[in-house]
PDB file of C-alpha atoms in Angstrom:
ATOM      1  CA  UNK A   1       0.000   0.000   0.000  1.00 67.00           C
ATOM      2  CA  UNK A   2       0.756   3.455  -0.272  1.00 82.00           C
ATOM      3  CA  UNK A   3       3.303   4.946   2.601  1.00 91.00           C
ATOM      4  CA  UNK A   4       2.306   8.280   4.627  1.00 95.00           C
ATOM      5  CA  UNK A   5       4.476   9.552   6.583  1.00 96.00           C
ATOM      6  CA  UNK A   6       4.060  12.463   9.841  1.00 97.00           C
ATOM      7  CA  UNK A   7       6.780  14.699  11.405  1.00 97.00           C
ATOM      8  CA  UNK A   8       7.155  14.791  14.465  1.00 97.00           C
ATOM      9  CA  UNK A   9       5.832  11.504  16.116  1.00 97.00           C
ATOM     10  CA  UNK A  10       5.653  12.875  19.763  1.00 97.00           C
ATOM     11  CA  UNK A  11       6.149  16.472  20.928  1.00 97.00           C
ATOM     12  CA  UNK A  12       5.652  18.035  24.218  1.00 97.00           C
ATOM     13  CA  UNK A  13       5.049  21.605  24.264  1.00 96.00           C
ATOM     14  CA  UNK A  14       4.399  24.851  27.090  1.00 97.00           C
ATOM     15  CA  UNK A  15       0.720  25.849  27.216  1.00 97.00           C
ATOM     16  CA  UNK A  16       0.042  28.841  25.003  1.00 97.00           C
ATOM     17  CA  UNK A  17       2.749  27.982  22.497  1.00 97.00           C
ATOM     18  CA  UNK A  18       2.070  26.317  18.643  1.00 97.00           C
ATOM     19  CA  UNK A  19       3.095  23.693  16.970  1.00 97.00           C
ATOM     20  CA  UNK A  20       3.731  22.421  13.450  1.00 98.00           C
ATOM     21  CA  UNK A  21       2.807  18.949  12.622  1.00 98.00           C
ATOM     22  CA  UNK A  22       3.689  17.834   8.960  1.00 98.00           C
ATOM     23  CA  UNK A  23       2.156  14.589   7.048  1.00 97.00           C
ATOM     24  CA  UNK A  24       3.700  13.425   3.999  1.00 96.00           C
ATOM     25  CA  UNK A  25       2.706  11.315   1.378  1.00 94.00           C
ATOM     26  CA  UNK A  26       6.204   9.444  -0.245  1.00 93.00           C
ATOM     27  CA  UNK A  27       5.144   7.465  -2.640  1.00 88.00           C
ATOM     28  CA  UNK A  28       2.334   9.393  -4.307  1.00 89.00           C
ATOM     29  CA  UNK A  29       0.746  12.735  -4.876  1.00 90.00           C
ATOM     30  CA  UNK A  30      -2.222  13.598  -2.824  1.00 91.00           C
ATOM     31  CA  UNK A  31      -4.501  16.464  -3.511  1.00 91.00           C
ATOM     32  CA  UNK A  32      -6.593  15.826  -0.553  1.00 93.00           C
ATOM     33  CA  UNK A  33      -5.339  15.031   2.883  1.00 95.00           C
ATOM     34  CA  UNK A  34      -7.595  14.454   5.823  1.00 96.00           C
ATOM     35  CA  UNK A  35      -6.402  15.192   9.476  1.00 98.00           C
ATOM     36  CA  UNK A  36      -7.664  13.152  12.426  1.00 97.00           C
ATOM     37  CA  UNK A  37      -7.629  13.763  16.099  1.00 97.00           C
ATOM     38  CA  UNK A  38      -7.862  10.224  18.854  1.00 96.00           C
ATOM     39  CA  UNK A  39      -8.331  10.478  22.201  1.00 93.00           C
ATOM     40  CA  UNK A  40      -6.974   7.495  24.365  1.00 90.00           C
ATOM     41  CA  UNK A  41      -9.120   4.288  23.516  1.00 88.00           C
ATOM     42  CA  UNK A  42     -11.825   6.737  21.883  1.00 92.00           C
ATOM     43  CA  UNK A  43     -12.492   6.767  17.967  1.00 93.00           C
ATOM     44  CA  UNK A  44     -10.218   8.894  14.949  1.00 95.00           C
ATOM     45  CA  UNK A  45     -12.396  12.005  14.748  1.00 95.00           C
ATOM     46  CA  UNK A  46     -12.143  13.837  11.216  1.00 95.00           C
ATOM     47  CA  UNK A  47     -11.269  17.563  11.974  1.00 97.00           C
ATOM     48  CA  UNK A  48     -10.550  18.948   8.555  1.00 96.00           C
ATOM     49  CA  UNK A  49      -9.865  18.177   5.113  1.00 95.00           C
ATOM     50  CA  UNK A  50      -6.798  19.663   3.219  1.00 95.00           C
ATOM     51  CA  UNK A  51      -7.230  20.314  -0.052  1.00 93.00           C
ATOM     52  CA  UNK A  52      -4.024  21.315  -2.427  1.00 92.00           C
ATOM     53  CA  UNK A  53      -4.139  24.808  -3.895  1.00 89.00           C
ATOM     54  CA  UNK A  54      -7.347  25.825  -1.451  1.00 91.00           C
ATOM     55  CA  UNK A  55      -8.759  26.320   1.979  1.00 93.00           C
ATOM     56  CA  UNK A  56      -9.466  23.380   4.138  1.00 95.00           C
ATOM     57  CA  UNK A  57     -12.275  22.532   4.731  1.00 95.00           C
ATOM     58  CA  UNK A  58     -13.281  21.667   8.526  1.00 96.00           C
ATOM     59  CA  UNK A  59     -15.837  19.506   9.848  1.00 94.00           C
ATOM     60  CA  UNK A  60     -18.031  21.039  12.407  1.00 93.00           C
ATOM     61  CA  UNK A  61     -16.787  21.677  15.686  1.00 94.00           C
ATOM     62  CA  UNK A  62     -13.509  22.313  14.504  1.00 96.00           C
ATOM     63  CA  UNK A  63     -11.733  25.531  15.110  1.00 94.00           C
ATOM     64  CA  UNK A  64     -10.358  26.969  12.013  1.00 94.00           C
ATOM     65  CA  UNK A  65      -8.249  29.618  13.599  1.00 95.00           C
ATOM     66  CA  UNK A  66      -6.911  27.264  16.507  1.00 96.00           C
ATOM     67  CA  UNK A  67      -6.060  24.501  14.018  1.00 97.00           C
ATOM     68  CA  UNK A  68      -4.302  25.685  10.949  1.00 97.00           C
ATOM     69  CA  UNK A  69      -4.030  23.919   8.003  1.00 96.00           C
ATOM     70  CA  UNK A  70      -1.343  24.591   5.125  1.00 94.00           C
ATOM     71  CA  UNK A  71      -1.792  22.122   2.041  1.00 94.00           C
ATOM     72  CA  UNK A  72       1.464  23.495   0.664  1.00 86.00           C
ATOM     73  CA  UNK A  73       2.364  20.602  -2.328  1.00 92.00           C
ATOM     74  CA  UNK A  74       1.467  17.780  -3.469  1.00 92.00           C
ATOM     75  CA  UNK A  75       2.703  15.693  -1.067  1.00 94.00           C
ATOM     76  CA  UNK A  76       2.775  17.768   2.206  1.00 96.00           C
ATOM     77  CA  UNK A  77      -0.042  19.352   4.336  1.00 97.00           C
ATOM     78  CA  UNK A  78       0.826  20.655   7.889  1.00 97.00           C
ATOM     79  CA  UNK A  79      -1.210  21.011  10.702  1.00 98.00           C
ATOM     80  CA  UNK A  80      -0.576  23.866  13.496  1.00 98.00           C
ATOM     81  CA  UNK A  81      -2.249  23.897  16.598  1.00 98.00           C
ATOM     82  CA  UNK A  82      -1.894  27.465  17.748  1.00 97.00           C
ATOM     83  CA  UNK A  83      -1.910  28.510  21.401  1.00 97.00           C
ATOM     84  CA  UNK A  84      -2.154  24.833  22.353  1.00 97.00           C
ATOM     85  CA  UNK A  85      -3.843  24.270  25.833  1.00 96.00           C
ATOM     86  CA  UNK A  86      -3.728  21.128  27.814  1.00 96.00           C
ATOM     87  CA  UNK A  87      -7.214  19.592  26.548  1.00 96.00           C
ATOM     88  CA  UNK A  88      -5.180  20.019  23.207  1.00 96.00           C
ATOM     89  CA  UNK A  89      -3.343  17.174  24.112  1.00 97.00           C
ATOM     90  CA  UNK A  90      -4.189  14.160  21.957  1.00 96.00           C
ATOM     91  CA  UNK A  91      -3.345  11.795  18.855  1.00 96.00           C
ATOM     92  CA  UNK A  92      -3.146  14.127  15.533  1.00 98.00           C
ATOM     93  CA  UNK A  93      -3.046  11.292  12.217  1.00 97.00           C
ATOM     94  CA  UNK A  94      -3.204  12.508   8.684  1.00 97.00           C
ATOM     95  CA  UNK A  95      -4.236  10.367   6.060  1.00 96.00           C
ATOM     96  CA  UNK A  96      -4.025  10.223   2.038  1.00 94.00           C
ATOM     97  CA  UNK A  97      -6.655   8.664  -0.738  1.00 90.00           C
ATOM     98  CA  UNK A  98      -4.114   6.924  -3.005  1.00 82.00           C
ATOM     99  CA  UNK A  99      -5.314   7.809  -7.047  1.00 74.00           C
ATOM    100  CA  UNK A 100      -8.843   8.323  -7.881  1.00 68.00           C
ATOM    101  CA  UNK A 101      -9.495   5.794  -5.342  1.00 70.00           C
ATOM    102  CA  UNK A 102     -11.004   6.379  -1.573  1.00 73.00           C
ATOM    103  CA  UNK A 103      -8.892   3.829   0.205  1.00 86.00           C
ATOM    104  CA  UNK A 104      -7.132   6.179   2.841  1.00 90.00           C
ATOM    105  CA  UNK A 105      -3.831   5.340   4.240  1.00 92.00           C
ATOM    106  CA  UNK A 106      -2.829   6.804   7.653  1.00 95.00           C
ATOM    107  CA  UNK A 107       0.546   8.327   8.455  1.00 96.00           C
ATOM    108  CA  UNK A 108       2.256   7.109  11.976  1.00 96.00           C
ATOM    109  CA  UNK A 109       0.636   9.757  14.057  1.00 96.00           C
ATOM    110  CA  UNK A 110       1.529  12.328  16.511  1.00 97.00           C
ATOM    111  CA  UNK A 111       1.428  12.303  19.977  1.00 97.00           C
ATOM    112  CA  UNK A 112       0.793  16.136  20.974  1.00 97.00           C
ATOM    113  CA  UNK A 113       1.046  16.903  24.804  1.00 97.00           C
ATOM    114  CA  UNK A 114       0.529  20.121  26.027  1.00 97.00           C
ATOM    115  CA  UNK A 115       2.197  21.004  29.445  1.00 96.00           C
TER     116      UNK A 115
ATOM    117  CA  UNK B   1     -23.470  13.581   9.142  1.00 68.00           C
ATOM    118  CA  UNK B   2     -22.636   9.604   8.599  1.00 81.00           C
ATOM    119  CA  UNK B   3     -23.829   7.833  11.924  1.00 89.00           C
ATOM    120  CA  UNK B   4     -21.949   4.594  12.496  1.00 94.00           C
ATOM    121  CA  UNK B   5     -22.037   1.885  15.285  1.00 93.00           C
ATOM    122  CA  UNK B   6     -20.009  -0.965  16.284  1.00 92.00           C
ATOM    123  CA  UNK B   7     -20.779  -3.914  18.128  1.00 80.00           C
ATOM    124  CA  UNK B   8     -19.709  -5.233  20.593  1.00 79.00           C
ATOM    125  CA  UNK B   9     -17.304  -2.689  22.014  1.00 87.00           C
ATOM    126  CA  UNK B  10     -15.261  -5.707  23.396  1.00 92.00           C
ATOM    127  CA  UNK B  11     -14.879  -9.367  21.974  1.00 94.00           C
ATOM    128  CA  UNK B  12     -12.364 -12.069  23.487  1.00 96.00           C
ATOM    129  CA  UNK B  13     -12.161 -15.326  21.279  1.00 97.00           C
ATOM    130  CA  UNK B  14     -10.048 -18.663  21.978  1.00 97.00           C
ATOM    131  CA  UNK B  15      -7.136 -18.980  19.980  1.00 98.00           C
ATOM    132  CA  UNK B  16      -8.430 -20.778  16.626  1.00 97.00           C
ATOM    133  CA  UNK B  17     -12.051 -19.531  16.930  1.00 97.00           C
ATOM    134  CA  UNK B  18     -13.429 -17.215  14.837  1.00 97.00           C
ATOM    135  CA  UNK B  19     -14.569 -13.537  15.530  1.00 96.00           C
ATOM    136  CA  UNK B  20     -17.035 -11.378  14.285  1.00 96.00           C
ATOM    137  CA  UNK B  21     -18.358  -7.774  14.361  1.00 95.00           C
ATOM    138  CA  UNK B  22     -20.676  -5.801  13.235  1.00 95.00           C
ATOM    139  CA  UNK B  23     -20.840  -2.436  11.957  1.00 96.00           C
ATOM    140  CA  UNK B  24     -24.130  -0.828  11.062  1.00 97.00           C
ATOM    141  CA  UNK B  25     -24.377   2.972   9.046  1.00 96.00           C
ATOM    142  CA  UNK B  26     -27.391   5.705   8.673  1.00 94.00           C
ATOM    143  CA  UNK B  27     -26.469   6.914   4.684  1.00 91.00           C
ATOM    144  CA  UNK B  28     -27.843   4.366   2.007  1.00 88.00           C
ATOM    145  CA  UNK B  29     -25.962   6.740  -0.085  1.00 89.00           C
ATOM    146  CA  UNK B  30     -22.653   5.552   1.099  1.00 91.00           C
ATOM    147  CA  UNK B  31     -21.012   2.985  -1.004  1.00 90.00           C
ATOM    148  CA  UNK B  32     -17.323   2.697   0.891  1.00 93.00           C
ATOM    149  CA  UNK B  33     -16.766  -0.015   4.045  1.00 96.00           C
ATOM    150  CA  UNK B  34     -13.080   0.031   5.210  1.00 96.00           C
ATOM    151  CA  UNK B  35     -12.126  -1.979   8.117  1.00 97.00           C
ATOM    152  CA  UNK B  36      -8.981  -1.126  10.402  1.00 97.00           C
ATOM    153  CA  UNK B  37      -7.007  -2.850  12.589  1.00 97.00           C
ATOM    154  CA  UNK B  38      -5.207  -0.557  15.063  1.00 96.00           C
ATOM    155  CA  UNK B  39      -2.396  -1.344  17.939  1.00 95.00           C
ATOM    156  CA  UNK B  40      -1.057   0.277  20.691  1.00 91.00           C
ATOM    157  CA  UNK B  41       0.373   4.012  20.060  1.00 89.00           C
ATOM    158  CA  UNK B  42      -0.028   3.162  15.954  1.00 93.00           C
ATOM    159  CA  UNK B  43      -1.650   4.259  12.898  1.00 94.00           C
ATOM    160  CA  UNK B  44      -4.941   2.687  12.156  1.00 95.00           C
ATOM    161  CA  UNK B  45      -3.523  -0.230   8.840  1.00 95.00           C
ATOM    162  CA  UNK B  46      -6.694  -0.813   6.384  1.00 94.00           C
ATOM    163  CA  UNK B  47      -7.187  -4.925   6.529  1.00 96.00           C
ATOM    164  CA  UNK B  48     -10.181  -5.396   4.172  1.00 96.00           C
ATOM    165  CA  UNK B  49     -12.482  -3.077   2.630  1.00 95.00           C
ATOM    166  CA  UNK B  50     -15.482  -3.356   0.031  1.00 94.00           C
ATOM    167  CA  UNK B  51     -17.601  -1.822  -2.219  1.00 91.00           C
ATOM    168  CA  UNK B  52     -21.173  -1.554  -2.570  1.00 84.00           C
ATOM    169  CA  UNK B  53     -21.751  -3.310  -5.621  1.00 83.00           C
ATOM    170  CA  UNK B  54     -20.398  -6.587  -3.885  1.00 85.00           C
ATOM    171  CA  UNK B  55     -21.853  -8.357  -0.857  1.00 91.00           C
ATOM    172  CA  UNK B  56     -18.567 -10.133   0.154  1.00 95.00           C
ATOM    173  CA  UNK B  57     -15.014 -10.230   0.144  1.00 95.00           C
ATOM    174  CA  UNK B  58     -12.392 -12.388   0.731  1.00 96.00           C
ATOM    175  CA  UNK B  59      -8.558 -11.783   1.990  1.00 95.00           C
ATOM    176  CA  UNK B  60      -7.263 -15.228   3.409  1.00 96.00           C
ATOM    177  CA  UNK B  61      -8.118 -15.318   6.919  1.00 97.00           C
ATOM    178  CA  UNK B  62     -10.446 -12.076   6.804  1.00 98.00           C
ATOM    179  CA  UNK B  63     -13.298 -11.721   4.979  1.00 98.00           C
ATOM    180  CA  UNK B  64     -16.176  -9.204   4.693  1.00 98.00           C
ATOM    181  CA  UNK B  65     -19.961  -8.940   4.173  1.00 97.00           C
ATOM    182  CA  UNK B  66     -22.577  -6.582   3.281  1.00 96.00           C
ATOM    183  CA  UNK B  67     -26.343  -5.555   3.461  1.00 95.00           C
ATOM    184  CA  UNK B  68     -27.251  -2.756   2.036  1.00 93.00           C
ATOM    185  CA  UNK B  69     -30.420  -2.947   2.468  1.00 92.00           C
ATOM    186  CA  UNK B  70     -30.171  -3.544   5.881  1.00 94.00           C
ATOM    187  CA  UNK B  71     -27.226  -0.881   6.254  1.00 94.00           C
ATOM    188  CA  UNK B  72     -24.581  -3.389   8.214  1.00 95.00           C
ATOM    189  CA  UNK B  73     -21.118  -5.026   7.084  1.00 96.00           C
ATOM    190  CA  UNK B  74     -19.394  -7.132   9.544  1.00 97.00           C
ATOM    191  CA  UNK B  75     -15.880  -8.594   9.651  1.00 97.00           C
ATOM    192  CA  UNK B  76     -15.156 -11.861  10.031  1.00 97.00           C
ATOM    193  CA  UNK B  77     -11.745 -13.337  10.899  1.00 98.00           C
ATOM    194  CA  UNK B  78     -11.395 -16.909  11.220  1.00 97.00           C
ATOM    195  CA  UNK B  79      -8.647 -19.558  12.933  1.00 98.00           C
ATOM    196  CA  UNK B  80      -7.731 -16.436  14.779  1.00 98.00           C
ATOM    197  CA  UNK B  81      -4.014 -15.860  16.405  1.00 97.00           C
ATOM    198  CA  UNK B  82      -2.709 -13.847  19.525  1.00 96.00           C
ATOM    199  CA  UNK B  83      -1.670 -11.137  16.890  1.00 96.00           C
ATOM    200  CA  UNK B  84      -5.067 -10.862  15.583  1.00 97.00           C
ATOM    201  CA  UNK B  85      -5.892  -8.908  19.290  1.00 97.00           C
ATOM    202  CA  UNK B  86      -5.945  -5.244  18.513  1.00 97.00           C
ATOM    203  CA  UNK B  87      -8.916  -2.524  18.046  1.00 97.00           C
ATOM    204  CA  UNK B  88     -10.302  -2.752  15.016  1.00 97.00           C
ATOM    205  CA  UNK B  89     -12.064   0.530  13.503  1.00 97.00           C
ATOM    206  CA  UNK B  90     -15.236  -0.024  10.681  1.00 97.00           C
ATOM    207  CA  UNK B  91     -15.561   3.200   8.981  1.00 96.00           C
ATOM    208  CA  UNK B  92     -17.858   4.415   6.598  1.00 95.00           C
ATOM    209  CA  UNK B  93     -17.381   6.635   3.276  1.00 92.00           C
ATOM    210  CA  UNK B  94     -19.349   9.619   2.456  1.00 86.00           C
ATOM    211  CA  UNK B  95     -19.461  13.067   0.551  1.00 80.00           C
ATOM    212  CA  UNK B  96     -15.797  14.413  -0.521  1.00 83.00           C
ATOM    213  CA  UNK B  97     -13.851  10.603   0.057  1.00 86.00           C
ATOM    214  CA  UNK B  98     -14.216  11.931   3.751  1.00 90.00           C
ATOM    215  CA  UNK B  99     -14.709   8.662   6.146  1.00 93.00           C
ATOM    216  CA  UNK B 100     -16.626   8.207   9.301  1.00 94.00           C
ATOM    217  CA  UNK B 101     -15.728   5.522  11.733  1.00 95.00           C
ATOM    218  CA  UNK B 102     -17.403   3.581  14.312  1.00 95.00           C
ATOM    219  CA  UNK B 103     -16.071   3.757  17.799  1.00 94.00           C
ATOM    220  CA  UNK B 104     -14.100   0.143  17.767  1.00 95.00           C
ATOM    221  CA  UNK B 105     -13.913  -3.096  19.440  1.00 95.00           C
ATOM    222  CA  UNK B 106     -11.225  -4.053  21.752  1.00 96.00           C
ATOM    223  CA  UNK B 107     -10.385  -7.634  20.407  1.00 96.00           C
ATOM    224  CA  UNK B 108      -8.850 -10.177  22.370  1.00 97.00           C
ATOM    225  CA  UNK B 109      -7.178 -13.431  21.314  1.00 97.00           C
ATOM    226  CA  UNK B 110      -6.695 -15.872  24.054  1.00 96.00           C
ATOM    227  CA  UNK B 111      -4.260 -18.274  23.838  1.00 94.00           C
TER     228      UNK B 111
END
């Protein structure tokens, strides 16, 4: 299958400060990129889709201006959480459709924790 | 949105036996069924998925069904192994390749 990659795979941060999460897709191109948030032994909720070229789209719920999404290539989107707090804290995973195709392959994940 | 439920929330299974769970959706317009198998700390890895113009499909030891009619799809994984435990994620596709998934089941292998 198709290999996704994310960068960094744990950080620990200072409450108020940001941080940059990138996702990668190494094997393909990817116009859309979905970013996922899991709580321990809770269920990948979509927060936003990142679309190449264009604003992301975010499902509802999801803060726009607290999460920022940069789509910047083909095969990179980042994801910042600005002024992270510690109910920030959490599992971030990207994923990538592979082709014209909806089967989704999930990077490695991120394990954010906010201090 | 996509409303999907899993049951049960936690299986445990002899070594050998075989396992099953079910995943029912609210969208008869959906037409994507993914399954997941997820460990410990690590990304969710797709094990089976199928299409809505099939009712089942087949990858050695796992296999998958649907009902569309019904709106369920379970996964079924027979002469199951102590690697087999994990939490395994049904998810749904809708609108925009976006997918929805069910909450998971814990599944246990006992040796």
């Amino acid at each position: 299958g198709a290999v996704v990659s994310q960068h960094p795979s744990r950080v620990i941060c200072k409450s108020g400060t940001s941080v940059k999460i990138e996702c990668r897709s190494l094997d393909f191109q990817a116009t859309t990129m979905f970013w996922y948030r899991q709580f321990p032994k809770q269920s990948l909720m979509l927060m936003a889709t990142s679309n190449e070229g264009s604003k992301a789209t975010y499902e509802q719920g999801v803060e726009k201006d607290k999460f920022l999404i940069n789509h910047a290539s083909l095969t990179l989107s980042t994801l910042t959480v600005t002024s992270a707090h510690p109910e920030d804290s959490s599992f971030y995973i990207c994923s990538a459709p592979e082709g014209s195709t909806d089967t989704q392959y999930f990077g490695p994940g991120t394990r954010l924790t906010v201090l | 949105g996509e409303n999907v439920e899993q049951h049960p929330s936690t299986l445990s299974v002899q070594e050998g036996d075989s396992a099953v769970i079910k995943c029912t959706y609210s969208d008869s317009a959906s037409n994507y069924f993914p399954w997941y198998k997820q460990e410990l700390g690590k990304r969710p890895q797709l094990i089976i998925d199928i299409r809505s113009n099939v009712g089942e499909k087949k990858d050695q030891r796992i296999a998958v069904t649907l009902n569309k009619t019904a709106k369920h799809f379970s996964l079924h994984i027979t002469e199951t192994q102590p690697e087999d435990s994990a939490v395994y994620f049904c998810a749904v596709g809708y609108g925009n390749n976006r997918l929805a998934f069910g909450k998971g089941n814990q599944v246990v292998v006992i040796p």
